[in-house]
Amino acid sequence: WEVAPPRPGDPHTLYADPSKIMAELGWKPRFADLKLAVETAWRWRINRYPRGGRVSRIDPLAYSGPAYVHETDVSPRLPDDPRIVIVGAGPTGLCAAYRLKELGYTNWQLIDKGAQAGGLATSITDPKGFVWDIGVHVLFSHFGFFDALLDEHLEPKQWLYHQRWSPAWMRGRWVGYPIQANVWRLPEDEVAEILTDLSQLKPDPHAQPRNFLEWLHNGFGKALTKTFMAPYNFKVWAHPPEQLNTIWVGERVATIKFQDILSNVIARKDAPAWGPNAQFRYPMNGTGHIWDAVFRTLPWENIRMGAEMSTVHAPPATDGAAVPRAGEKGARHIKLADGSSIEFDALLSTVPVDRLLKTGFPEDPVMAKLAEGDDKFKHQTVNLVGVGVRGQPPEKLNGVHWVYFPEEDFPFYRVTVLSNFSPLVVPKPFEQWSLLVEVSESKYRPPFKSTAELEQKVLDGLRRATMLPADAQIDSVWSTRLEYGYPVPYVERNMHMHIADEELRRR
């Protein structure tokens, strides 16, 4: 072993002094010797997290805290009235700019390479007049600032409110969500296997799963994991569940109670709607309408659209040395694709981290090395296919918002009946309807050979799933590919992010 410098995210200082509890309560430590205490703690860790195997060797408890605290912050001190540059006019960049404006701060600039604000939350109207969200965005939150932002920019009459209905299509039938509470709708032999497995399951409340697959096995059993949880999450994230961490789970995965599942099976009863998005709201003209409204409230003199950042020129700061501020010789700056430059004191970038590190610092090879290899800053790619249809949707789709597809027989993982969100997303309301389909892609889920093949496979799958009638008259087929769809919450992600964050903050 060796004594090494603190890792990003390590506590600044640790104290251990049991004298007060010993004096007041008479408690005595079992291991009073520091060396013995460390040895027993290390032995416990090794027993819980053995080395080797096909799972990550990274301790899932490491890097779970903040990337830095005040005492360990290595970033140069900002001058008074710093020049702030925001790169990207998606929701993050727009909200940052809006907050600065709200605070009365004016020394900032927002740039985006596109002509339309909204980023991956925008809405696009295709040549046939159908509106498509860039991915499905269901609005619900627990944050007052965000809720107030929505209320301020869209009037009540511009919102539609929904009680979510989002079943899965599997085994040739509808199964209500959450699937783990509605297993009675599955084939009898599969129900029996799941119930048998769950009846013998004894979840360890103190378990520290090393990855998402272990978390599923501990909480849901192997049968239910095999039936839905593992295959669906593999299709969404396009990475095996044993590569994912559990930090992202939060309110997104419903836990189970065996007694409730058994009761539903016996009574053949569906479980009530679950989750934070059981009720959600949707803008009548598409999700992008929100961000268009926010964008229009920002001062135009602080905005520069059609400006693509190509490189960042910010050498690492030397401890204690003053950093030239914007307007001074040697100031940090970004270069744009058109050759112009913008100076900054603080830079907020929403560019994908791996792309920023690999290509954003041509004068600093240290940054590119942080993103070397395909095991860092993993992401999946999303292919979106929109299908606009003439007439009325099948009766079985009445009230359906989206459908999960865990089986490999279908190329997509989710299909949204977007016209059920709002009738105004089709050019002829109540005379047309629309489906928005999501297909993931990664090295584990290779892409289709062409856009034409993708669209045909999607149409074939929709017909086999009975979501698109065989005789349906299709008015529009639209598609786009998002290279950066979802950032994948892989086990080592926090470690990689903390290390990159420290280097970025030095500049």
XYZ file of C-alpha atoms in Angstrom:
507
model
C 0.000 0.000 0.000
C 1.029 3.629 -0.345
C -0.189 6.993 0.887
C -1.609 8.843 -2.102
C -3.104 12.322 -2.555
C -6.825 12.726 -1.815
C -9.167 11.617 -4.563
C -11.805 13.971 -5.945
C -14.781 13.717 -3.614
C -12.811 12.524 -0.559
C -13.675 14.315 2.724
C -11.326 17.198 3.474
C -10.790 16.154 7.099
C -11.917 13.214 9.257
C -12.114 13.235 13.066
C -12.515 10.253 15.395
C -12.522 10.755 19.145
C -14.735 8.489 21.296
C -13.733 10.104 24.619
C -17.089 11.889 25.118
C -19.278 8.839 24.534
C -16.938 6.748 26.703
C -17.183 9.256 29.549
C -20.933 9.891 29.403
C -22.295 6.469 28.395
C -19.521 4.117 29.410
C -19.209 2.846 25.824
C -15.943 1.205 24.788
C -14.764 0.685 21.196
C -14.297 -2.891 20.104
C -11.226 -1.938 18.084
C -9.395 0.885 19.839
C -6.193 0.483 17.850
C -6.218 2.531 14.620
C -4.369 -0.109 12.592
C -6.754 -2.846 13.731
C -9.770 -0.666 12.977
C -8.552 -0.033 9.417
C -7.731 -3.726 8.878
C -11.187 -4.880 9.955
C -12.880 -2.224 7.847
C -10.823 -3.265 4.811
C -11.597 -6.949 5.418
C -15.330 -6.127 5.527
C -15.027 -4.229 2.236
C -13.182 -7.056 0.473
C -15.712 -9.630 1.687
C -18.588 -7.507 0.398
C -16.872 -6.465 -2.842
C -14.458 -9.192 -3.978
C -12.034 -8.296 -6.715
C -12.259 -9.676 -10.237
C -15.258 -11.114 -12.048
C -17.238 -9.603 -14.889
C -18.565 -6.699 -12.831
C -16.773 -3.430 -12.274
C -13.999 -3.440 -9.694
C -14.859 0.117 -8.708
C -16.292 0.355 -5.207
C -19.839 1.680 -5.722
C -19.561 3.624 -2.459
C -16.597 5.608 -3.731
C -17.148 8.968 -5.406
C -20.741 9.065 -4.213
C -20.343 12.482 -2.622
C -19.896 15.893 -4.216
C -17.015 16.383 -6.619
C -15.597 19.116 -4.408
C -16.243 21.205 -1.322
C -15.102 24.731 -0.605
C -11.829 23.575 0.961
C -10.914 21.361 -1.996
C -12.104 23.605 -4.821
C -9.182 24.100 -7.197
C -10.851 26.605 -9.523
C -9.401 30.132 -9.849
C -11.228 32.730 -7.831
C -13.706 34.677 -9.930
C -13.171 38.409 -10.217
C -15.864 40.931 -9.405
C -18.471 41.187 -12.147
C -17.196 38.095 -14.012
C -17.916 37.594 -17.692
C -20.060 34.409 -17.882
C -20.424 32.492 -21.133
C -23.095 29.778 -21.457
C -22.696 27.237 -24.257
C -25.933 25.562 -25.330
C -29.505 26.884 -25.427
C -31.167 23.724 -24.154
C -33.105 23.707 -20.851
C -29.918 23.879 -18.743
C -28.448 26.833 -20.608
C -31.778 28.637 -20.885
C -32.513 28.245 -17.168
C -29.018 29.486 -16.270
C -29.496 32.564 -18.466
C -32.993 33.114 -17.114
C -31.737 32.923 -13.528
C -28.970 35.456 -14.231
C -31.545 37.790 -15.773
C -33.840 37.248 -12.794
C -31.004 38.258 -10.446
C -30.415 41.410 -12.457
C -27.001 40.248 -13.676
C -26.093 41.419 -17.189
C -22.460 40.420 -17.878
C -23.238 37.137 -19.600
C -23.682 35.677 -23.068
C -25.577 32.609 -24.286
C -24.472 30.909 -27.508
C -25.829 27.933 -29.449
C -24.814 26.385 -32.743
C -28.419 25.991 -33.887
C -31.014 28.470 -35.048
C -33.679 27.213 -32.629
C -33.488 27.127 -28.843
C -34.548 24.096 -26.820
C -31.798 21.563 -27.487
C -33.017 18.023 -26.898
C -36.290 19.394 -25.509
C -37.374 21.200 -28.649
C -40.257 20.288 -30.957
C -40.011 20.001 -34.731
C -42.756 20.324 -37.325
C -42.178 17.954 -40.242
C -42.989 18.821 -43.895
C -46.463 17.268 -43.516
C -47.328 19.462 -40.524
C -46.946 16.871 -37.720
C -45.224 18.079 -34.531
C -42.584 15.800 -33.015
C -40.841 16.209 -29.687
C -37.128 15.410 -29.718
C -37.703 12.500 -27.397
C -40.670 12.112 -25.085
C -40.701 14.670 -22.275
C -43.202 14.186 -19.466
C -43.297 17.205 -17.166
C -43.396 16.591 -13.436
C -41.105 17.876 -10.714
C -40.617 18.516 -7.014
C -38.748 21.773 -7.550
C -40.517 25.049 -6.901
C -38.216 27.094 -9.150
C -38.862 24.827 -12.137
C -42.618 24.669 -11.530
C -42.771 28.455 -11.214
C -40.806 28.818 -14.435
C -43.365 26.698 -16.307
C -46.321 28.534 -14.775
C -44.822 31.914 -15.588
C -44.171 31.222 -19.257
C -47.302 29.318 -20.289
C -50.812 30.304 -19.276
C -53.118 27.683 -17.683
C -55.116 27.382 -20.915
C -51.939 26.292 -22.728
C -51.555 23.138 -20.604
C -53.258 19.760 -20.774
C -53.269 17.517 -17.693
C -53.157 13.714 -17.841
C -53.564 10.654 -15.652
C -50.862 8.400 -17.046
C -51.738 5.073 -18.677
C -48.564 3.364 -19.837
C -48.775 -0.420 -20.106
C -46.197 -2.811 -21.513
C -46.775 -4.972 -24.560
C -45.248 -8.383 -23.921
C -46.168 -11.996 -24.467
C -48.759 -10.769 -26.959
C -50.810 -8.869 -24.373
C -51.090 -5.640 -22.381
C -49.575 -5.647 -18.898
C -50.219 -2.637 -16.670
C -47.466 -0.472 -15.198
C -45.646 -1.062 -12.973
C -45.211 -4.545 -14.415
C -43.875 -5.898 -11.115
C -47.267 -5.179 -9.498
C -49.345 -6.571 -12.381
C -47.636 -9.875 -13.140
C -51.004 -11.680 -13.006
C -51.550 -10.651 -16.623
C -48.553 -12.716 -17.790
C -48.835 -16.374 -18.895
C -49.636 -18.702 -15.985
C -46.351 -20.616 -16.044
C -44.416 -17.350 -15.921
C -46.569 -16.062 -13.063
C -45.924 -19.277 -11.140
C -42.156 -18.967 -11.669
C -42.149 -15.355 -10.474
C -44.296 -16.072 -7.396
C -42.164 -19.065 -6.430
C -39.019 -16.996 -6.720
C -40.472 -14.046 -4.785
C -41.780 -16.306 -1.998
C -38.209 -17.441 -1.345
C -36.650 -13.990 -1.736
C -35.186 -12.470 1.393
C -33.909 -9.012 0.462
C -30.958 -7.878 2.530
C -31.737 -4.323 3.713
C -28.028 -3.795 4.418
C -26.828 -5.031 1.045
C -24.609 -2.712 -0.984
C -25.166 -3.893 -4.585
C -22.184 -3.291 -6.859
C -24.397 -2.663 -9.875
C -27.973 -2.400 -11.072
C -28.306 -6.121 -11.852
C -27.342 -7.066 -8.295
C -29.800 -4.448 -7.025
C -32.564 -6.017 -9.133
C -31.771 -9.550 -7.964
C -31.744 -8.420 -4.329
C -35.044 -6.548 -4.536
C -37.033 -8.278 -7.300
C -35.638 -11.792 -7.539
C -34.116 -13.406 -10.605
C -37.380 -14.466 -12.286
C -38.981 -11.013 -12.369
C -35.630 -9.482 -13.335
C -35.395 -11.895 -16.262
C -39.009 -11.297 -17.322
C -38.984 -7.517 -17.554
C -36.550 -5.475 -15.480
C -33.275 -6.547 -17.104
C -34.382 -6.782 -20.762
C -36.271 -3.483 -20.720
C -33.465 -1.542 -19.071
C -30.988 -3.058 -21.512
C -33.096 -1.761 -24.392
C -33.405 1.725 -22.856
C -29.799 2.265 -21.782
C -28.337 0.063 -24.547
C -25.838 -1.232 -21.990
C -26.019 -4.426 -19.887
C -27.563 -3.872 -16.429
C -24.446 -5.210 -14.700
C -22.609 -2.144 -16.042
C -25.077 0.328 -14.512
C -24.956 1.858 -11.046
C -27.994 2.293 -8.790
C -27.687 6.013 -8.069
C -30.125 6.928 -10.854
C -32.943 4.660 -9.622
C -34.596 7.024 -7.101
C -38.321 7.198 -7.870
C -37.967 5.638 -11.318
C -38.259 1.972 -10.336
C -41.163 0.838 -8.163
C -40.152 -1.511 -5.365
C -42.397 -4.456 -4.537
C -44.345 -6.053 -1.716
C -44.887 -9.765 -2.199
C -48.194 -9.704 -0.335
C -49.588 -7.070 -2.718
C -48.434 -8.971 -5.800
C -49.945 -12.211 -4.498
C -53.207 -10.446 -3.645
C -53.419 -8.978 -7.154
C -52.777 -12.401 -8.693
C -55.497 -14.037 -6.621
C -58.007 -11.255 -7.268
C -56.804 -10.744 -10.857
C -56.704 -7.041 -10.066
C -54.527 -4.307 -11.561
C -52.426 -2.169 -9.242
C -53.127 1.578 -9.108
C -50.944 4.030 -11.024
C -47.548 4.530 -9.416
C -44.695 6.973 -9.683
C -44.010 10.694 -9.706
C -45.356 10.990 -13.252
C -48.675 9.244 -12.533
C -50.094 12.699 -13.203
C -48.333 14.987 -15.632
C -48.953 18.034 -17.774
C -48.126 18.743 -21.369
C -48.034 21.948 -23.454
C -50.767 21.960 -26.096
C -48.257 22.759 -28.866
C -45.455 20.395 -27.831
C -42.664 20.432 -25.253
C -40.574 22.848 -27.288
C -43.235 25.522 -26.769
C -42.005 25.936 -23.172
C -38.416 26.625 -24.126
C -39.410 28.906 -26.986
C -41.303 30.966 -24.404
C -38.335 31.082 -22.002
C -35.995 31.991 -24.846
C -38.181 34.909 -25.918
C -37.946 36.486 -22.451
C -34.139 36.729 -22.584
C -32.431 39.943 -23.735
C -31.470 39.468 -27.375
C -28.239 41.430 -26.957
C -26.957 38.641 -24.664
C -27.712 35.866 -27.167
C -25.826 34.622 -30.187
C -27.437 31.809 -32.182
C -25.677 29.967 -35.000
C -22.432 30.194 -33.019
C -20.703 26.834 -32.562
C -17.904 26.531 -29.997
C -14.948 24.643 -31.449
C -12.171 24.995 -28.837
C -11.490 26.287 -25.337
C -8.296 28.155 -24.515
C -7.841 28.123 -20.759
C -4.471 26.915 -19.391
C -4.562 25.425 -15.892
C -4.252 28.015 -13.166
C -1.140 28.034 -10.973
C -1.852 28.001 -7.252
C -2.026 31.548 -6.010
C -1.425 33.109 -9.415
C -3.860 35.664 -10.756
C -5.759 34.678 -13.882
C -6.171 37.370 -16.564
C -9.794 38.388 -16.614
C -11.940 39.031 -19.673
C -10.680 42.143 -21.430
C -7.082 41.683 -20.286
C -4.153 40.256 -22.241
C -4.057 36.466 -22.076
C -7.685 36.143 -20.963
C -9.342 32.755 -21.262
C -11.518 32.460 -24.321
C -13.401 30.121 -26.619
C -13.027 29.996 -30.370
C -16.033 29.542 -32.584
C -16.328 27.622 -35.826
C -16.388 30.893 -37.785
C -12.959 31.859 -36.376
C -14.153 34.502 -33.919
C -13.439 34.413 -30.178
C -15.372 35.141 -26.977
C -13.537 35.866 -23.730
C -14.829 34.575 -20.405
C -14.144 34.470 -16.688
C -16.555 31.588 -16.117
C -17.738 29.049 -18.687
C -20.867 26.924 -18.352
C -20.769 24.235 -21.046
C -23.576 21.814 -21.895
C -21.482 20.139 -24.605
C -21.232 16.348 -24.004
C -18.312 15.843 -21.625
C -16.387 13.354 -23.746
C -16.650 15.585 -26.812
C -15.527 18.626 -24.804
C -12.505 16.781 -23.410
C -11.454 15.094 -26.654
C -11.673 18.046 -29.021
C -12.174 21.149 -26.922
C -8.624 21.626 -25.624
C -6.188 21.234 -28.542
C -3.375 22.882 -26.554
C -3.869 20.635 -23.521
C -3.352 16.874 -24.159
C -4.129 16.113 -20.512
C -7.806 16.803 -21.156
C -8.117 14.433 -24.121
C -6.549 11.600 -22.117
C -9.323 11.894 -19.549
C -11.787 10.675 -22.178
C -9.634 8.041 -23.903
C -11.253 4.674 -24.558
C -14.878 3.636 -24.992
C -15.377 2.878 -21.307
C -15.621 6.526 -20.229
C -18.563 8.922 -20.383
C -20.759 6.272 -21.957
C -23.927 7.313 -23.688
C -26.568 5.673 -25.800
C -27.877 6.944 -29.119
C -31.604 7.436 -29.720
C -33.285 7.017 -33.089
C -36.690 8.683 -33.217
C -39.331 7.697 -35.754
C -42.608 9.585 -35.983
C -45.588 8.034 -37.754
C -48.516 10.282 -38.675
C -51.717 8.406 -39.511
C -55.025 9.425 -41.061
C -58.310 8.693 -39.295
C -58.885 7.606 -35.700
C -56.525 5.483 -33.568
C -57.549 1.922 -32.671
C -59.945 1.782 -29.734
C -57.320 -0.070 -27.651
C -55.119 3.055 -27.765
C -57.763 5.372 -26.329
C -56.234 6.982 -23.254
C -52.850 5.273 -23.751
C -49.902 7.633 -23.384
C -46.970 5.335 -24.068
C -46.197 1.618 -24.203
C -43.085 -0.257 -23.006
C -41.568 -2.985 -25.188
C -39.101 -5.217 -23.301
C -38.944 -8.009 -25.890
C -36.222 -8.240 -28.540
C -38.867 -9.102 -31.148
C -39.459 -5.361 -31.422
C -36.681 -2.906 -32.296
C -38.086 -0.115 -30.109
C -38.193 0.160 -26.335
C -41.032 2.683 -26.098
C -43.851 3.955 -28.301
C -45.714 7.145 -27.392
C -49.185 7.949 -28.672
C -48.233 11.610 -28.981
C -51.620 12.716 -30.311
C -53.119 11.547 -26.992
C -50.917 14.134 -25.261
C -52.443 16.937 -27.322
C -54.709 17.016 -30.385
C -52.740 20.013 -31.712
C -49.598 18.013 -32.559
C -51.248 16.811 -35.783
C -52.168 19.123 -38.682
C -55.831 18.028 -38.656
C -56.922 17.505 -35.040
C -59.283 14.570 -34.498
C -58.837 13.542 -38.142
C -55.263 12.284 -37.681
C -53.196 10.684 -34.933
C -49.506 10.071 -34.324
C -46.981 7.678 -32.782
C -43.457 8.630 -31.657
C -41.099 5.641 -31.513
C -37.730 5.379 -29.689
C -34.989 2.945 -30.737
C -31.699 2.828 -28.823
C -28.254 2.211 -30.279
C -24.768 1.448 -28.914
C -21.953 -1.028 -29.449
C -24.163 -3.525 -27.607
C -27.162 -2.696 -29.788
C -25.826 -2.097 -33.328
C -27.648 0.369 -35.575
C -29.651 -0.493 -38.651
C -27.865 -0.311 -41.989
C -29.923 2.625 -43.227
C -32.692 5.019 -42.258
C -35.011 3.236 -44.699
C -34.398 -0.104 -42.942
C -34.978 1.483 -39.519
C -38.277 3.043 -40.577
C -39.477 -0.182 -42.208
C -38.585 -2.269 -39.136
C -40.453 0.214 -36.944
C -43.577 0.067 -39.131
C -43.453 -3.737 -39.191
C -43.083 -3.848 -35.405
C -45.962 -1.448 -34.843
C -48.218 -3.640 -36.982
C -47.172 -6.822 -35.152
C -47.877 -5.115 -31.834
C -51.338 -4.130 -33.164
C -50.567 -0.455 -32.522
C -50.789 0.312 -36.226
C -53.651 -1.308 -38.150
C -52.590 -3.218 -41.247
C -54.782 -1.004 -43.418
C -53.751 2.286 -41.759
C -53.240 5.181 -44.175
C -49.911 6.723 -43.267
C -49.625 10.448 -43.947
C -46.098 11.005 -42.648
C -42.973 9.101 -41.584
C -40.326 11.292 -39.975
C -37.061 10.274 -38.301
C -33.935 11.695 -36.735
C -30.884 10.302 -34.959
C -29.592 11.765 -31.683
C -25.978 10.643 -31.247
C -26.119 11.761 -27.615
C -29.438 10.506 -26.298
C -29.116 9.536 -22.626
C -25.884 9.664 -20.612
C -25.505 6.115 -19.284
C -25.310 5.837 -15.449
C -22.522 3.258 -15.512
C -20.750 2.186 -12.309
C -17.604 4.246 -12.847
C -19.393 7.369 -14.065
C -19.036 9.393 -10.858
C -15.337 8.572 -10.661
C -14.734 9.715 -14.241
C -16.873 12.811 -13.745
C -15.096 13.831 -10.537
C -11.659 13.523 -12.122
C -12.730 15.463 -15.215
C -14.508 18.055 -13.095
C -11.353 18.743 -11.092
C -9.285 19.294 -14.248
C -11.966 21.482 -15.810
C -12.224 23.576 -12.659
C -8.468 24.191 -12.711
C -8.971 26.075 -15.952
